[in-house]
């Protein structure tokens, strides 16, 4: 549950969340608190047989591995494929295998493969296995979503009064989220089936509405710190992401990607001079967050990969300059990258090439 934390904006806090009918556009109701938005669904689990770490004597691979873990079969029988937001559950008991879980980009995901497979995270080679198989995790039910202290709209009141069954299907809806300043923060798609309701302890004219777990995609648990920080409003200063770890930086960048600021520096007049603080560009999300803020200010967006960077730069009106301070940090951390098929390339140099292609003259300092 994320409660309202803005005492000066109490009225706005009471309408932090608005449940809106996607087709007709009317508001089913508004509330300040929602439970059940965060979690993990849709993850696949794989056992890697005969796991061998890339470097002998490396510590056991455990916990979060990376935003992208690429599987590269040596025999070419299976295309290179991606496991996103990958985590290691550690060795399979009593075997030489390793268990990984993550979001699979295959539809359907591969069931198994027999043959050597190399694994890397886009930055370094992790190791190899002699094959893998998909494991079926225990069946899980999505948790219910609870709208606490909901002020129901007239349409919802009528629907609840006319309901003849405990479960009430309201169809597709959007849960609109606003920050403490009343600005749009996020929109979450869900299929609304009311499974329960009761008077709210918050106020006599409010209800607590329980919905079956039909959120199109739960907000990743790793994004919870981001929400807690960003619900206070769009950052007023740059660099508020610098103390986050790589996984949380990706969550921050994902949010900026889905909701870019309406006014960025991309459309500024020809010849504008930008400045990038490169002290914290130690990973890929840090690179794009720093670029976005250099051009667009706090919370700015300038892509989340090379193709998106080119798309954003293509909207500029003319040449510009960029003073990249402490560029040696990025050169050190991003010059040795791996393409999906495992071939090495220089990400730092590629970024400079894209900037130059779109007439951004960069001075490395």
Tab-separated table of C-alpha atoms in Angstrom:
chain	number	residue	atom	x	y	z
A	1	UNK	CA	0.000	0.000	0.000
A	2	UNK	CA	1.252	3.468	-0.853
A	3	UNK	CA	-0.521	6.054	1.288
A	4	UNK	CA	-0.770	9.759	0.656
A	5	UNK	CA	2.412	11.411	1.928
A	6	UNK	CA	1.772	15.042	1.003
A	7	UNK	CA	0.200	16.775	3.989
A	8	UNK	CA	-0.047	20.089	2.122
A	9	UNK	CA	-1.826	18.350	-0.740
A	10	UNK	CA	-4.353	16.357	1.268
A	11	UNK	CA	-7.166	17.058	-1.141
A	12	UNK	CA	-5.076	15.869	-4.083
A	13	UNK	CA	-4.019	12.850	-2.046
A	14	UNK	CA	-7.639	11.757	-1.660
A	15	UNK	CA	-7.833	11.473	-5.442
A	16	UNK	CA	-4.402	9.978	-6.083
A	17	UNK	CA	-6.026	7.014	-7.888
A	18	UNK	CA	-8.916	7.251	-10.361
A	19	UNK	CA	-10.508	4.110	-11.789
A	20	UNK	CA	-11.842	4.979	-15.246
A	21	UNK	CA	-13.877	2.924	-17.712
A	22	UNK	CA	-11.592	2.457	-20.698
A	23	UNK	CA	-14.320	2.465	-23.345
A	24	UNK	CA	-16.801	5.042	-22.072
A	25	UNK	CA	-14.389	7.241	-20.109
A	26	UNK	CA	-16.452	7.742	-16.970
A	27	UNK	CA	-14.802	7.486	-13.553
A	28	UNK	CA	-15.884	4.492	-11.490
A	29	UNK	CA	-14.412	6.190	-8.429
A	30	UNK	CA	-11.404	7.809	-6.768
A	31	UNK	CA	-9.318	6.929	-3.719
A	32	UNK	CA	-6.037	7.687	-1.969
A	33	UNK	CA	-4.779	4.161	-1.221
A	34	UNK	CA	-4.422	0.974	-3.284
A	35	UNK	CA	-3.082	-2.407	-2.229
A	36	UNK	CA	-1.936	-5.208	-4.531
A	37	UNK	CA	-0.189	-3.252	-7.299
A	38	UNK	CA	3.291	-4.657	-6.721
A	39	UNK	CA	4.461	-8.198	-7.340
A	40	UNK	CA	5.895	-10.637	-9.846
A	41	UNK	CA	3.857	-12.512	-12.441
A	42	UNK	CA	4.551	-14.110	-15.784
A	43	UNK	CA	8.030	-15.293	-14.819
A	44	UNK	CA	9.489	-18.484	-16.243
A	45	UNK	CA	11.895	-20.767	-14.396
A	46	UNK	CA	14.723	-22.700	-16.045
A	47	UNK	CA	17.192	-25.264	-14.784
A	48	UNK	CA	20.606	-24.999	-16.490
A	49	UNK	CA	22.375	-28.362	-16.578
A	50	UNK	CA	26.128	-28.652	-16.120
A	51	UNK	CA	26.606	-25.014	-15.208
A	52	UNK	CA	30.192	-23.736	-15.537
A	53	UNK	CA	30.993	-20.167	-14.462
A	54	UNK	CA	32.986	-18.057	-16.923
A	55	UNK	CA	35.764	-17.490	-14.411
A	56	UNK	CA	36.905	-20.459	-12.298
A	57	UNK	CA	36.521	-19.761	-8.621
A	58	UNK	CA	33.859	-17.083	-9.142
A	59	UNK	CA	31.381	-16.820	-6.269
A	60	UNK	CA	28.114	-18.650	-6.701
A	61	UNK	CA	25.659	-16.840	-8.968
A	62	UNK	CA	22.739	-15.874	-6.750
A	63	UNK	CA	20.142	-13.108	-6.663
A	64	UNK	CA	19.477	-10.582	-9.396
A	65	UNK	CA	21.746	-11.099	-12.395
A	66	UNK	CA	20.698	-8.417	-14.815
A	67	UNK	CA	18.064	-6.605	-16.808
A	68	UNK	CA	18.867	-8.780	-19.816
A	69	UNK	CA	20.452	-12.220	-19.824
A	70	UNK	CA	21.054	-13.608	-23.292
A	71	UNK	CA	21.148	-17.349	-24.066
A	72	UNK	CA	23.379	-18.097	-27.071
A	73	UNK	CA	23.213	-21.760	-28.249
A	74	UNK	CA	26.495	-22.795	-29.854
A	75	UNK	CA	24.889	-25.188	-32.342
A	76	UNK	CA	22.436	-22.624	-33.752
A	77	UNK	CA	19.495	-25.025	-33.270
A	78	UNK	CA	17.761	-22.358	-31.180
A	79	UNK	CA	17.893	-18.646	-31.892
A	80	UNK	CA	19.548	-16.369	-29.370
A	81	UNK	CA	16.878	-15.501	-26.852
A	82	UNK	CA	16.385	-13.196	-23.920
A	83	UNK	CA	15.456	-13.661	-20.281
A	84	UNK	CA	14.592	-10.275	-18.793
A	85	UNK	CA	14.940	-9.161	-15.171
A	86	UNK	CA	16.781	-12.415	-14.514
A	87	UNK	CA	17.377	-13.782	-11.033
A	88	UNK	CA	19.345	-16.815	-9.908
A	89	UNK	CA	17.760	-19.045	-7.295
A	90	UNK	CA	21.111	-20.769	-6.829
A	91	UNK	CA	22.230	-24.334	-7.574
A	92	UNK	CA	19.645	-27.047	-7.981
A	93	UNK	CA	20.044	-29.252	-4.864
A	94	UNK	CA	22.225	-32.280	-5.432
A	95	UNK	CA	23.145	-31.387	-9.005
A	96	UNK	CA	25.594	-29.255	-10.972
A	97	UNK	CA	22.724	-27.197	-12.327
A	98	UNK	CA	21.704	-23.586	-11.778
A	99	UNK	CA	18.109	-22.339	-11.511
A	100	UNK	CA	17.165	-19.038	-13.183
A	101	UNK	CA	13.876	-17.170	-13.247
A	102	UNK	CA	12.843	-14.191	-15.335
A	103	UNK	CA	10.504	-12.719	-17.924
A	104	UNK	CA	10.727	-14.635	-21.193
A	105	UNK	CA	10.368	-12.847	-24.533
A	106	UNK	CA	9.395	-16.063	-26.372
A	107	UNK	CA	5.763	-16.900	-27.185
A	108	UNK	CA	5.675	-19.670	-26.162
A	109	UNK	CA	8.974	-19.869	-24.274
A	110	UNK	CA	11.328	-22.724	-25.203
A	111	UNK	CA	10.715	-25.892	-23.209
A	112	UNK	CA	14.255	-27.266	-23.326
A	113	UNK	CA	17.478	-27.453	-25.288
A	114	UNK	CA	20.275	-30.025	-25.402
A	115	UNK	CA	23.624	-28.576	-26.337
A	116	UNK	CA	26.069	-25.998	-25.076
A	117	UNK	CA	24.544	-22.603	-24.345
A	118	UNK	CA	26.575	-19.496	-23.490
A	119	UNK	CA	25.055	-16.874	-21.190
A	120	UNK	CA	25.900	-13.169	-20.904
A	121	UNK	CA	24.265	-10.043	-19.461
A	122	UNK	CA	25.275	-7.575	-22.163
A	123	UNK	CA	28.333	-6.590	-20.170
A	124	UNK	CA	30.156	-9.799	-19.342
A	125	UNK	CA	29.988	-13.517	-20.044
A	126	UNK	CA	28.399	-15.321	-17.117
A	127	UNK	CA	29.194	-18.924	-18.026
A	128	UNK	CA	27.818	-21.855	-19.980
A	129	UNK	CA	25.619	-24.897	-19.542
A	130	UNK	CA	25.214	-28.209	-21.375
A	131	UNK	CA	21.467	-27.690	-21.794
A	132	UNK	CA	18.398	-26.424	-20.003
A	133	UNK	CA	14.773	-27.266	-19.318
A	134	UNK	CA	11.818	-25.117	-18.347
A	135	UNK	CA	10.455	-25.872	-14.891
A	136	UNK	CA	6.833	-25.330	-13.982
A	137	UNK	CA	6.606	-23.231	-10.834
A	138	UNK	CA	3.825	-23.874	-8.314
A	139	UNK	CA	0.519	-22.404	-9.410
A	140	UNK	CA	-0.050	-18.923	-8.021
A	141	UNK	CA	-3.095	-16.715	-7.856
A	142	UNK	CA	-2.667	-13.027	-8.451
A	143	UNK	CA	-3.397	-11.112	-5.251
A	144	UNK	CA	-6.603	-9.075	-5.132
A	145	UNK	CA	-6.431	-5.348	-5.684
A	146	UNK	CA	-7.990	-3.321	-2.890
A	147	UNK	CA	-9.131	0.255	-3.479
A	148	UNK	CA	-9.275	1.588	0.056
A	149	UNK	CA	-11.482	4.565	0.881
A	150	UNK	CA	-13.042	4.725	-2.590
A	151	UNK	CA	-15.487	7.507	-3.363
A	152	UNK	CA	-17.727	5.718	-5.903
A	153	UNK	CA	-18.963	7.539	-8.983
A	154	UNK	CA	-22.636	7.523	-9.946
A	155	UNK	CA	-22.149	4.741	-12.534
A	156	UNK	CA	-20.506	2.480	-9.951
A	157	UNK	CA	-23.250	3.173	-7.406
A	158	UNK	CA	-25.897	2.150	-9.918
A	159	UNK	CA	-23.962	-0.954	-10.980
A	160	UNK	CA	-23.492	-2.089	-7.376
A	161	UNK	CA	-27.163	-1.521	-6.552
A	162	UNK	CA	-28.295	-3.489	-9.613
A	163	UNK	CA	-25.869	-6.399	-9.110
A	164	UNK	CA	-27.555	-9.773	-8.581
A	165	UNK	CA	-24.378	-11.791	-8.021
A	166	UNK	CA	-21.454	-11.346	-5.608
A	167	UNK	CA	-18.986	-10.865	-8.511
A	168	UNK	CA	-19.589	-7.850	-10.720
A	169	UNK	CA	-17.809	-7.551	-14.075
A	170	UNK	CA	-17.169	-3.933	-15.062
A	171	UNK	CA	-14.945	-4.671	-18.092
A	172	UNK	CA	-11.674	-2.960	-19.021
A	173	UNK	CA	-10.569	0.001	-16.972
A	174	UNK	CA	-7.546	2.220	-16.432
A	175	UNK	CA	-6.195	3.017	-12.988
A	176	UNK	CA	-4.863	6.554	-13.337
A	177	UNK	CA	-2.235	7.570	-10.781
A	178	UNK	CA	-1.317	11.176	-9.939
A	179	UNK	CA	1.582	12.460	-7.892
A	180	UNK	CA	1.418	14.811	-4.919
A	181	UNK	CA	1.345	17.804	-7.257
A	182	UNK	CA	-1.666	16.445	-9.113
A	183	UNK	CA	0.360	15.621	-12.235
A	184	UNK	CA	-0.170	12.328	-14.159
A	185	UNK	CA	2.227	9.682	-12.870
A	186	UNK	CA	1.165	6.323	-14.359
A	187	UNK	CA	-1.706	4.517	-16.051
A	188	UNK	CA	-2.321	0.825	-15.342
A	189	UNK	CA	-4.662	-1.303	-17.439
A	190	UNK	CA	-6.867	-3.822	-15.664
A	191	UNK	CA	-9.981	-5.925	-16.109
A	192	UNK	CA	-12.384	-4.993	-13.355
A	193	UNK	CA	-14.255	-7.757	-11.589
A	194	UNK	CA	-15.559	-6.626	-8.237
A	195	UNK	CA	-15.201	-9.521	-5.804
A	196	UNK	CA	-16.136	-7.725	-2.597
A	197	UNK	CA	-17.013	-4.424	-0.992
A	198	UNK	CA	-17.477	-3.110	2.514
A	199	UNK	CA	-17.860	0.219	4.288
A	200	UNK	CA	-14.522	1.960	4.702
A	201	UNK	CA	-13.076	2.728	8.110
A	202	UNK	CA	-11.707	5.962	6.654
A	203	UNK	CA	-15.080	7.676	6.286
A	204	UNK	CA	-18.734	6.690	6.391
A	205	UNK	CA	-19.496	7.676	2.784
A	206	UNK	CA	-16.537	5.704	1.360
A	207	UNK	CA	-16.140	2.000	0.558
A	208	UNK	CA	-13.276	-0.470	0.305
A	209	UNK	CA	-13.596	-2.161	-3.086
A	210	UNK	CA	-11.863	-5.480	-3.753
A	211	UNK	CA	-11.047	-6.453	-7.331
A	212	UNK	CA	-9.890	-9.833	-8.585
A	213	UNK	CA	-6.231	-9.856	-9.639
A	214	UNK	CA	-6.695	-8.853	-13.265
A	215	UNK	CA	-4.014	-6.183	-13.571
A	216	UNK	CA	-2.448	-6.506	-17.035
A	217	UNK	CA	1.004	-6.337	-15.460
A	218	UNK	CA	1.873	-5.952	-11.813
A	219	UNK	CA	4.319	-3.187	-11.025
A	220	UNK	CA	7.657	-4.943	-10.323
A	221	UNK	CA	8.549	-5.068	-6.653
A	222	UNK	CA	11.903	-3.485	-7.514
A	223	UNK	CA	10.016	-0.371	-8.635
A	224	UNK	CA	8.437	0.249	-5.225
A	225	UNK	CA	11.224	2.623	-4.050
A	226	UNK	CA	10.844	4.539	-7.307
A	227	UNK	CA	7.117	5.026	-6.753
A	228	UNK	CA	7.631	6.139	-3.180
A	229	UNK	CA	10.130	8.773	-4.322
A	230	UNK	CA	8.477	9.886	-7.534
A	231	UNK	CA	4.958	10.220	-6.094
A	232	UNK	CA	6.235	13.365	-4.395
A	233	UNK	CA	6.380	14.853	-7.904
A	234	UNK	CA	8.765	15.160	-10.841
A	235	UNK	CA	12.290	15.786	-9.497
A	236	UNK	CA	13.228	19.437	-9.299
A	237	UNK	CA	16.960	18.695	-9.476
A	238	UNK	CA	19.036	16.364	-11.608
A	239	UNK	CA	20.795	13.271	-10.294
A	240	UNK	CA	18.138	12.052	-7.858
A	241	UNK	CA	18.650	8.548	-9.298
A	242	UNK	CA	22.406	8.375	-8.668
A	243	UNK	CA	22.193	6.530	-5.334
A	244	UNK	CA	20.083	3.712	-6.813
A	245	UNK	CA	21.521	0.327	-7.756
A	246	UNK	CA	21.398	-0.848	-11.375
A	247	UNK	CA	18.090	-2.690	-11.031
A	248	UNK	CA	16.376	0.335	-9.502
A	249	UNK	CA	17.936	2.619	-12.109
A	250	UNK	CA	16.319	0.478	-14.788
A	251	UNK	CA	12.980	0.823	-13.005
A	252	UNK	CA	13.484	4.591	-12.882
A	253	UNK	CA	14.333	4.693	-16.597
A	254	UNK	CA	11.317	2.507	-17.429
A	255	UNK	CA	9.053	4.990	-15.706
A	256	UNK	CA	10.640	7.954	-17.501
A	257	UNK	CA	10.339	6.032	-20.794
A	258	UNK	CA	6.625	5.393	-20.356
A	259	UNK	CA	5.935	8.930	-19.259
A	260	UNK	CA	8.430	11.413	-20.765
A	261	UNK	CA	8.163	15.011	-19.698
A	262	UNK	CA	6.028	17.089	-22.091
A	263	UNK	CA	8.736	19.750	-22.543
A	264	UNK	CA	12.313	18.583	-23.105
A	265	UNK	CA	15.388	20.242	-24.467
A	266	UNK	CA	15.171	18.284	-27.717
A	267	UNK	CA	13.218	21.088	-29.363
A	268	UNK	CA	15.467	23.934	-28.196
A	269	UNK	CA	16.913	26.330	-30.782
A	270	UNK	CA	19.849	25.349	-32.931
A	271	UNK	CA	23.237	25.788	-31.273
A	272	UNK	CA	22.061	25.174	-27.697
A	273	UNK	CA	24.828	24.095	-25.294
A	274	UNK	CA	24.167	21.158	-22.962
A	275	UNK	CA	26.224	19.789	-20.099
A	276	UNK	CA	26.271	16.186	-18.834
A	277	UNK	CA	27.380	15.222	-15.333
A	278	UNK	CA	29.187	11.950	-16.003
A	279	UNK	CA	30.300	11.071	-12.475
A	280	UNK	CA	27.638	8.394	-12.036
A	281	UNK	CA	27.492	6.876	-15.531
A	282	UNK	CA	28.603	3.455	-14.319
A	283	UNK	CA	25.967	1.331	-16.066
A	284	UNK	CA	23.593	1.400	-19.028
A	285	UNK	CA	20.549	2.921	-17.296
A	286	UNK	CA	22.794	5.537	-15.703
A	287	UNK	CA	24.034	6.461	-19.189
A	288	UNK	CA	20.556	7.147	-20.550
A	289	UNK	CA	19.312	8.822	-17.380
A	290	UNK	CA	22.287	11.220	-17.490
A	291	UNK	CA	21.769	11.931	-21.194
A	292	UNK	CA	18.060	12.535	-20.635
A	293	UNK	CA	18.688	15.003	-17.831
A	294	UNK	CA	21.474	16.767	-19.705
A	295	UNK	CA	19.081	17.598	-22.540
A	296	UNK	CA	15.682	17.574	-20.837
A	297	UNK	CA	16.389	18.612	-17.261
A	298	UNK	CA	15.231	16.692	-14.152
A	299	UNK	CA	13.353	13.565	-15.188
A	300	UNK	CA	14.214	14.140	-18.850
A	301	UNK	CA	14.160	11.361	-21.434
A	302	UNK	CA	16.460	10.854	-24.413
A	303	UNK	CA	16.023	7.170	-25.129
A	304	UNK	CA	16.752	3.911	-23.340
A	305	UNK	CA	18.846	2.264	-26.083
A	306	UNK	CA	20.762	3.337	-29.166
A	307	UNK	CA	17.743	3.196	-31.494
A	308	UNK	CA	15.575	5.239	-29.110
A	309	UNK	CA	18.422	7.742	-28.658
A	310	UNK	CA	18.542	8.244	-32.415
A	311	UNK	CA	14.752	8.652	-32.554
A	312	UNK	CA	14.820	11.349	-29.870
A	313	UNK	CA	17.732	13.213	-31.417
A	314	UNK	CA	15.980	13.132	-34.777
A	315	UNK	CA	13.391	15.557	-33.386
A	316	UNK	CA	15.913	18.343	-32.745
A	317	UNK	CA	15.820	21.472	-34.868
A	318	UNK	CA	19.544	21.811	-35.513
A	319	UNK	CA	23.119	21.302	-34.286
A	320	UNK	CA	24.026	21.606	-30.621
A	321	UNK	CA	26.960	21.022	-28.295
A	322	UNK	CA	27.355	18.725	-25.296
A	323	UNK	CA	30.061	19.088	-22.662
A	324	UNK	CA	30.434	15.592	-21.158
A	325	UNK	CA	32.151	16.016	-17.807
A	326	UNK	CA	33.962	13.049	-16.201
A	327	UNK	CA	33.546	11.118	-19.443
A	328	UNK	CA	36.280	8.698	-18.349
A	329	UNK	CA	33.757	7.066	-15.999
A	330	UNK	CA	31.505	6.061	-18.899
A	331	UNK	CA	34.465	5.030	-21.046
A	332	UNK	CA	35.688	2.729	-18.277
A	333	UNK	CA	32.319	1.070	-17.608
A	334	UNK	CA	30.695	0.976	-21.055
A	335	UNK	CA	33.467	0.399	-23.584
A	336	UNK	CA	33.349	-3.389	-23.264
A	337	UNK	CA	29.779	-4.455	-24.032
A	338	UNK	CA	28.305	-7.571	-25.653
A	339	UNK	CA	25.721	-7.729	-28.437
A	340	UNK	CA	22.867	-10.295	-28.075
A	341	UNK	CA	24.868	-12.887	-30.023
A	342	UNK	CA	27.844	-12.381	-27.712
A	343	UNK	CA	30.038	-10.321	-30.012
A	344	UNK	CA	31.911	-7.496	-28.237
A	345	UNK	CA	31.348	-3.854	-29.088
A	346	UNK	CA	32.041	-0.434	-27.598
A	347	UNK	CA	28.779	1.082	-26.298
A	348	UNK	CA	30.472	4.331	-25.293
A	349	UNK	CA	31.817	4.815	-28.824
A	350	UNK	CA	28.431	3.916	-30.329
A	351	UNK	CA	26.717	6.599	-28.248
A	352	UNK	CA	29.240	9.177	-29.424
A	353	UNK	CA	28.632	8.081	-33.033
A	354	UNK	CA	24.861	8.517	-32.674
A	355	UNK	CA	25.286	11.945	-31.109
A	356	UNK	CA	27.618	12.989	-33.917
A	357	UNK	CA	25.255	11.637	-36.577
A	358	UNK	CA	22.549	13.973	-35.320
A	359	UNK	CA	24.867	16.992	-35.126
A	360	UNK	CA	25.487	16.977	-31.409
A	361	UNK	CA	29.113	18.064	-31.085
A	362	UNK	CA	30.506	16.436	-27.936
A	363	UNK	CA	33.451	17.669	-25.897
A	364	UNK	CA	34.820	15.020	-23.527
A	365	UNK	CA	36.119	16.437	-20.278
